[in-house]
mmCIF file of N, CA and C in Angstrom:
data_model
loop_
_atom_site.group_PDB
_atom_site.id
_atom_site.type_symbol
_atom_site.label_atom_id
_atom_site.label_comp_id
_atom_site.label_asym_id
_atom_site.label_seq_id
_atom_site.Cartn_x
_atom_site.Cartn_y
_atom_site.Cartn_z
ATOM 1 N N UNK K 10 51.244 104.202 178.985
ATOM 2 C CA UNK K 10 51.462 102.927 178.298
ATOM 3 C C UNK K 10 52.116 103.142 176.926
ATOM 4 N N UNK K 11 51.916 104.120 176.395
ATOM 5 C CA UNK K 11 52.398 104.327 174.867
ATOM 6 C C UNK K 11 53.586 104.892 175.134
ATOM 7 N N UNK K 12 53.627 105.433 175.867
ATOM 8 C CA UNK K 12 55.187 106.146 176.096
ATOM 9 C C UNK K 12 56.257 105.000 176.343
ATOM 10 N N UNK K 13 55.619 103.934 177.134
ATOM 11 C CA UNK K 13 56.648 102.541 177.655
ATOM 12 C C UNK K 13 56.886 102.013 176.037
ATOM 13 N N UNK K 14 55.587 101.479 175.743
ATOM 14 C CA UNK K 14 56.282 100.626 173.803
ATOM 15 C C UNK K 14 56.664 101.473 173.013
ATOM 16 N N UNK K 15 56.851 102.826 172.877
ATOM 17 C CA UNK K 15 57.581 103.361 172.516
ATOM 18 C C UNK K 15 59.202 103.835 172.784
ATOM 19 N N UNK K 16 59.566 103.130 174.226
ATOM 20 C CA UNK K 16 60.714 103.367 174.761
ATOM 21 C C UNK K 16 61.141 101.492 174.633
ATOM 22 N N UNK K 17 60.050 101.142 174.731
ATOM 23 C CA UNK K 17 60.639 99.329 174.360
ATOM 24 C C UNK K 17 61.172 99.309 172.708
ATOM 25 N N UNK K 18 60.129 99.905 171.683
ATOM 26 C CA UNK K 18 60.446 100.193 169.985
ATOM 27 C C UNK K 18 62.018 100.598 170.782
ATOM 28 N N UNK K 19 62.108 101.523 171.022
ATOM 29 C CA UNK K 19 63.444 102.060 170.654
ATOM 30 C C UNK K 19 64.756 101.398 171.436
ATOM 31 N N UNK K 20 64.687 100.533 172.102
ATOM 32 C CA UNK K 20 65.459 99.694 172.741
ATOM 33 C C UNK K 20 65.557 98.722 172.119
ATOM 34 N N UNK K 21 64.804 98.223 171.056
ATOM 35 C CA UNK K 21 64.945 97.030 170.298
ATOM 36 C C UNK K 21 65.875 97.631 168.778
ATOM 37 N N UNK K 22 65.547 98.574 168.273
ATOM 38 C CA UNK K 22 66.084 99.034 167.364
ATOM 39 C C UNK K 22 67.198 98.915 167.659
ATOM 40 N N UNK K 23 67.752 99.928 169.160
ATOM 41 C CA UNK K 23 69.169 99.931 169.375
ATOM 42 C C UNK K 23 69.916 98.884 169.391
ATOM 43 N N UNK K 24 69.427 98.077 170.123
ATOM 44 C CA UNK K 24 70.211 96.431 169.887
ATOM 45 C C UNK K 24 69.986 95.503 169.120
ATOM 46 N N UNK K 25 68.839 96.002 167.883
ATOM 47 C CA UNK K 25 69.535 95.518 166.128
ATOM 48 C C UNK K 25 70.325 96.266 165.690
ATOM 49 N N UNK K 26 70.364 97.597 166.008
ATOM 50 C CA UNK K 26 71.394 98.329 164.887
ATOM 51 C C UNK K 26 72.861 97.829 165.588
ATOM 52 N N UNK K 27 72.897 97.554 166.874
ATOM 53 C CA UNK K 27 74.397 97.244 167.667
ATOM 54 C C UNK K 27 74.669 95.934 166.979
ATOM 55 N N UNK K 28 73.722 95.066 166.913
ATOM 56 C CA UNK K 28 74.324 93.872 166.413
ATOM 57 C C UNK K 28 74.744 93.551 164.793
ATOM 58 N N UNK K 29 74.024 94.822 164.173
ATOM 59 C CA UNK K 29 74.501 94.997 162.958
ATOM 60 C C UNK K 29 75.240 95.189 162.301
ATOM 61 N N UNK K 30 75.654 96.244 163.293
ATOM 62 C CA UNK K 30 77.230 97.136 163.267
ATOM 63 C C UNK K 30 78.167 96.680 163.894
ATOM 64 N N UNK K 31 78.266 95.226 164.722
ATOM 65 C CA UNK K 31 79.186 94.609 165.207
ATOM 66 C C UNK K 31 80.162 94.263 164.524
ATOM 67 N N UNK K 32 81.710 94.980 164.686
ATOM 68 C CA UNK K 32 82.598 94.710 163.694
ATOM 69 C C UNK K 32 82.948 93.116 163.290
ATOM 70 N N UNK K 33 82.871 92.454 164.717
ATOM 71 C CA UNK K 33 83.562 91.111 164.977
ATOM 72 C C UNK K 33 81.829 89.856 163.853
ATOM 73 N N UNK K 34 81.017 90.402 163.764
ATOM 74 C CA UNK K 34 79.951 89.796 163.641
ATOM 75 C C UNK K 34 79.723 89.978 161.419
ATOM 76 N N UNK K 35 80.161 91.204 161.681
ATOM 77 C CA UNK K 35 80.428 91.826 160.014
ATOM 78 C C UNK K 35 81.624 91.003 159.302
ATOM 79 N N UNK K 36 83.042 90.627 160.358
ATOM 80 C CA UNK K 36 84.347 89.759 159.777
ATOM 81 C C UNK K 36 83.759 88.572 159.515
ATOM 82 N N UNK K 37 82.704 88.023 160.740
ATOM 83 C CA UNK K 37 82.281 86.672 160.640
ATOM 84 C C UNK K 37 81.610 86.497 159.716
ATOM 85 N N UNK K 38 80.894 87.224 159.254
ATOM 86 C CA UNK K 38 80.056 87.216 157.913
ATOM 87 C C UNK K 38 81.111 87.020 156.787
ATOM 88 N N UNK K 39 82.028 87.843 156.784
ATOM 89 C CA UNK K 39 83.108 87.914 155.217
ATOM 90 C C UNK K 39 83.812 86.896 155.292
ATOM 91 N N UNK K 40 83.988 85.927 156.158
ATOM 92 C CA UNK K 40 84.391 85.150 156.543
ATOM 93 C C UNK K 40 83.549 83.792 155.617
ATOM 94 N N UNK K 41 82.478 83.549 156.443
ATOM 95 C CA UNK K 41 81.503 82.089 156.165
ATOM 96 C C UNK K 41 81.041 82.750 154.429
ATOM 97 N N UNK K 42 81.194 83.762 153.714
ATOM 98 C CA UNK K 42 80.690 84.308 152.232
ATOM 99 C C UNK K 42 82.002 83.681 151.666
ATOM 100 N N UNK K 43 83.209 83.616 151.951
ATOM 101 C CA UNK K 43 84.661 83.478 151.254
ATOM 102 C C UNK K 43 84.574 81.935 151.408
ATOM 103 N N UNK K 44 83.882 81.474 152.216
ATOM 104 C CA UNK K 44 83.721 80.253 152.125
ATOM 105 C C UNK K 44 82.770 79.484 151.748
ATOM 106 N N UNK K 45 81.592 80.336 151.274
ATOM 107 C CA UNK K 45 80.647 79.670 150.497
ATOM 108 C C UNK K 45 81.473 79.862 148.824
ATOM 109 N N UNK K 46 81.831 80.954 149.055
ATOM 110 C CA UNK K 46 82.863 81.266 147.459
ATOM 111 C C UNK K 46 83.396 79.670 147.226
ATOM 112 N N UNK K 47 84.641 79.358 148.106
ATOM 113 C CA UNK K 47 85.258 78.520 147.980
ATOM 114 C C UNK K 47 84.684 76.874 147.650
ATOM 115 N N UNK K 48 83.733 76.752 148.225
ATOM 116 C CA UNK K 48 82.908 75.667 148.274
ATOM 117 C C UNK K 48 81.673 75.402 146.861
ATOM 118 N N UNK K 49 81.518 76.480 146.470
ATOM 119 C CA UNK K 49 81.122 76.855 145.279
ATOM 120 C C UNK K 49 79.483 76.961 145.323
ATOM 121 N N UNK K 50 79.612 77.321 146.381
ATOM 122 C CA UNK K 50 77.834 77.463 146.538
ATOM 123 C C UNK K 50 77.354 78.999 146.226
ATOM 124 N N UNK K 51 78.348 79.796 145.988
ATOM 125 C CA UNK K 51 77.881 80.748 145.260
ATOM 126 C C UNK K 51 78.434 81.020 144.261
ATOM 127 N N UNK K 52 78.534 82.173 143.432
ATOM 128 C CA UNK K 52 79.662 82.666 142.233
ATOM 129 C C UNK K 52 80.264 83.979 142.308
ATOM 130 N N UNK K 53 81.443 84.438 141.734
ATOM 131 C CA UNK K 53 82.044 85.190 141.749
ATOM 132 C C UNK K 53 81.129 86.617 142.052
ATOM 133 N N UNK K 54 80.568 86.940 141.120
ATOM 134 C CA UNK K 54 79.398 87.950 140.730
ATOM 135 C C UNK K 54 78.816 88.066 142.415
ATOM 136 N N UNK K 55 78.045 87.151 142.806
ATOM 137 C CA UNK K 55 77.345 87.179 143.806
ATOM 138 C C UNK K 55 78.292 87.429 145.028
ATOM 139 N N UNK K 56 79.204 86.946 145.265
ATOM 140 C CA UNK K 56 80.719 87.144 146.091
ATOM 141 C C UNK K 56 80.489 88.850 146.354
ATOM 142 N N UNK K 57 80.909 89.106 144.809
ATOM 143 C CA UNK K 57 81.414 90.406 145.340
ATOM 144 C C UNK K 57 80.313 91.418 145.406
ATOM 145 N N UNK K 58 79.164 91.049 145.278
ATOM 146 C CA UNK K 58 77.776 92.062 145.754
ATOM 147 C C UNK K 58 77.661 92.004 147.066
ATOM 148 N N UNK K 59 77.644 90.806 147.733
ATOM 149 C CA UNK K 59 77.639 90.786 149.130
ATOM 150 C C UNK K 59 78.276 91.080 149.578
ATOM 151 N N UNK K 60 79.980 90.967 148.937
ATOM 152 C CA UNK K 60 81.204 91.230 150.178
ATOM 153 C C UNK K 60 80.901 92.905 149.858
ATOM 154 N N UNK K 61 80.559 93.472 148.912
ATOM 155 C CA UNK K 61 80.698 95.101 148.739
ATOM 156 C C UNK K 61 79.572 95.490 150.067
ATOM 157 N N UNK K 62 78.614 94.880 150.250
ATOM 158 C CA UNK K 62 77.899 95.440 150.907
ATOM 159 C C UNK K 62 77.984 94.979 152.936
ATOM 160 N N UNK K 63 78.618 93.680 153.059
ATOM 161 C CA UNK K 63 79.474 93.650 154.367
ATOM 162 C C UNK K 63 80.428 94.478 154.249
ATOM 163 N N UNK K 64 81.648 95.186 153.344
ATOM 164 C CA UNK K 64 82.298 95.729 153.214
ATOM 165 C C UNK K 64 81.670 96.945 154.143
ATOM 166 N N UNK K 65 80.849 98.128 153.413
ATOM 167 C CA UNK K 65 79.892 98.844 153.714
ATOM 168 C C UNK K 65 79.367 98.670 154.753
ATOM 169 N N UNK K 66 79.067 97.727 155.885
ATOM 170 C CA UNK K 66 78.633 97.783 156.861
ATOM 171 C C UNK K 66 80.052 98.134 158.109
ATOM 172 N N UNK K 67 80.871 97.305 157.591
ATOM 173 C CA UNK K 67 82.100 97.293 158.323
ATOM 174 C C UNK K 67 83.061 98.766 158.510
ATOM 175 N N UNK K 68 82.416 99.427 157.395
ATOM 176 C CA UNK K 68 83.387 100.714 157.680
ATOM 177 C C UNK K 68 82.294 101.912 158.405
ATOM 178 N N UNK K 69 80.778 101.396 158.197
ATOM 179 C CA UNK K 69 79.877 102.385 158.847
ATOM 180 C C UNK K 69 79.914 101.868 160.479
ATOM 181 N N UNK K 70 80.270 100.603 160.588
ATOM 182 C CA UNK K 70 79.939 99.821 161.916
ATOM 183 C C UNK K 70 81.892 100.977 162.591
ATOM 184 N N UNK K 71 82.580 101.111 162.289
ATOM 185 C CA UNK K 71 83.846 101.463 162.282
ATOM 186 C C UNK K 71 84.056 102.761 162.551
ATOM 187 N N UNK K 72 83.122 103.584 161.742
ATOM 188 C CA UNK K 72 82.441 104.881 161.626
ATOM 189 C C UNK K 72 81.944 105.325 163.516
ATOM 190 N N UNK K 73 80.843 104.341 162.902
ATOM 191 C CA UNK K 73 79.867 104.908 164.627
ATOM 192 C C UNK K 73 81.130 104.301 165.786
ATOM 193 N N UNK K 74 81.924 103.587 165.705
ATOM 194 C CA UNK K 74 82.939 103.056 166.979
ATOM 195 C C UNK K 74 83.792 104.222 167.234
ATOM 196 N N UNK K 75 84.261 105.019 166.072
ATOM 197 C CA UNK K 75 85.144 106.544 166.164
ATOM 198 C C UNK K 75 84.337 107.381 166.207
ATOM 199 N N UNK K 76 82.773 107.465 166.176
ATOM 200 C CA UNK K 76 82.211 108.469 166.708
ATOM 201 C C UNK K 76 81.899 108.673 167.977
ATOM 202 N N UNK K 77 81.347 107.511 168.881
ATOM 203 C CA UNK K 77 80.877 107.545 170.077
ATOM 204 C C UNK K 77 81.952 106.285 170.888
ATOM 205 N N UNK K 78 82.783 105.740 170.556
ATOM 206 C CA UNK K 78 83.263 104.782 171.608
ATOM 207 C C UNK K 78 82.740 103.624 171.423
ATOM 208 N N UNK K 79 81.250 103.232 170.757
ATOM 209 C CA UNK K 79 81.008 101.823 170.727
ATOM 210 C C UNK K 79 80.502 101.987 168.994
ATOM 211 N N UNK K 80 80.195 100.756 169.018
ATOM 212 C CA UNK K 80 80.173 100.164 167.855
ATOM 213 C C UNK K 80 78.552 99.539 167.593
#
């Protein structure tokens, strides 16, 4: 039994870290942030903390796609 939720833990991880690292899911993010920019629901400052850190996901999500084939 512990061996199964321990193979379920690790099947769930994998398909948060996949959806994390989803390139198309990381654009969509920099995407709806450039448009809270625009709309003014956030500020410059805050803009570019978040976009630095989607930035950062997008080139590690980019990373693991040239390491193994997926993303």
């Amino acid at each position: 039994m512990i061996g199964f939720v321990g193979w379920v833990l690790r099947r769930v991880v994998a398909e948060a870290e996949r959806v994390y690292y989803d390139p198309a899911a990381v654009q969509g993010e920099l995407k709806a942030l450039e448009e809270q920019l625009t709309s003014g629901l956030i500020d410059e400052e805050e803009f570019d903390r978040r976009e630095d850190e989607l930035l950062d996901r997008l080139t590690e999500a980019r990373r693991r796609n040239d390491g193994n084939g997926t993303a």
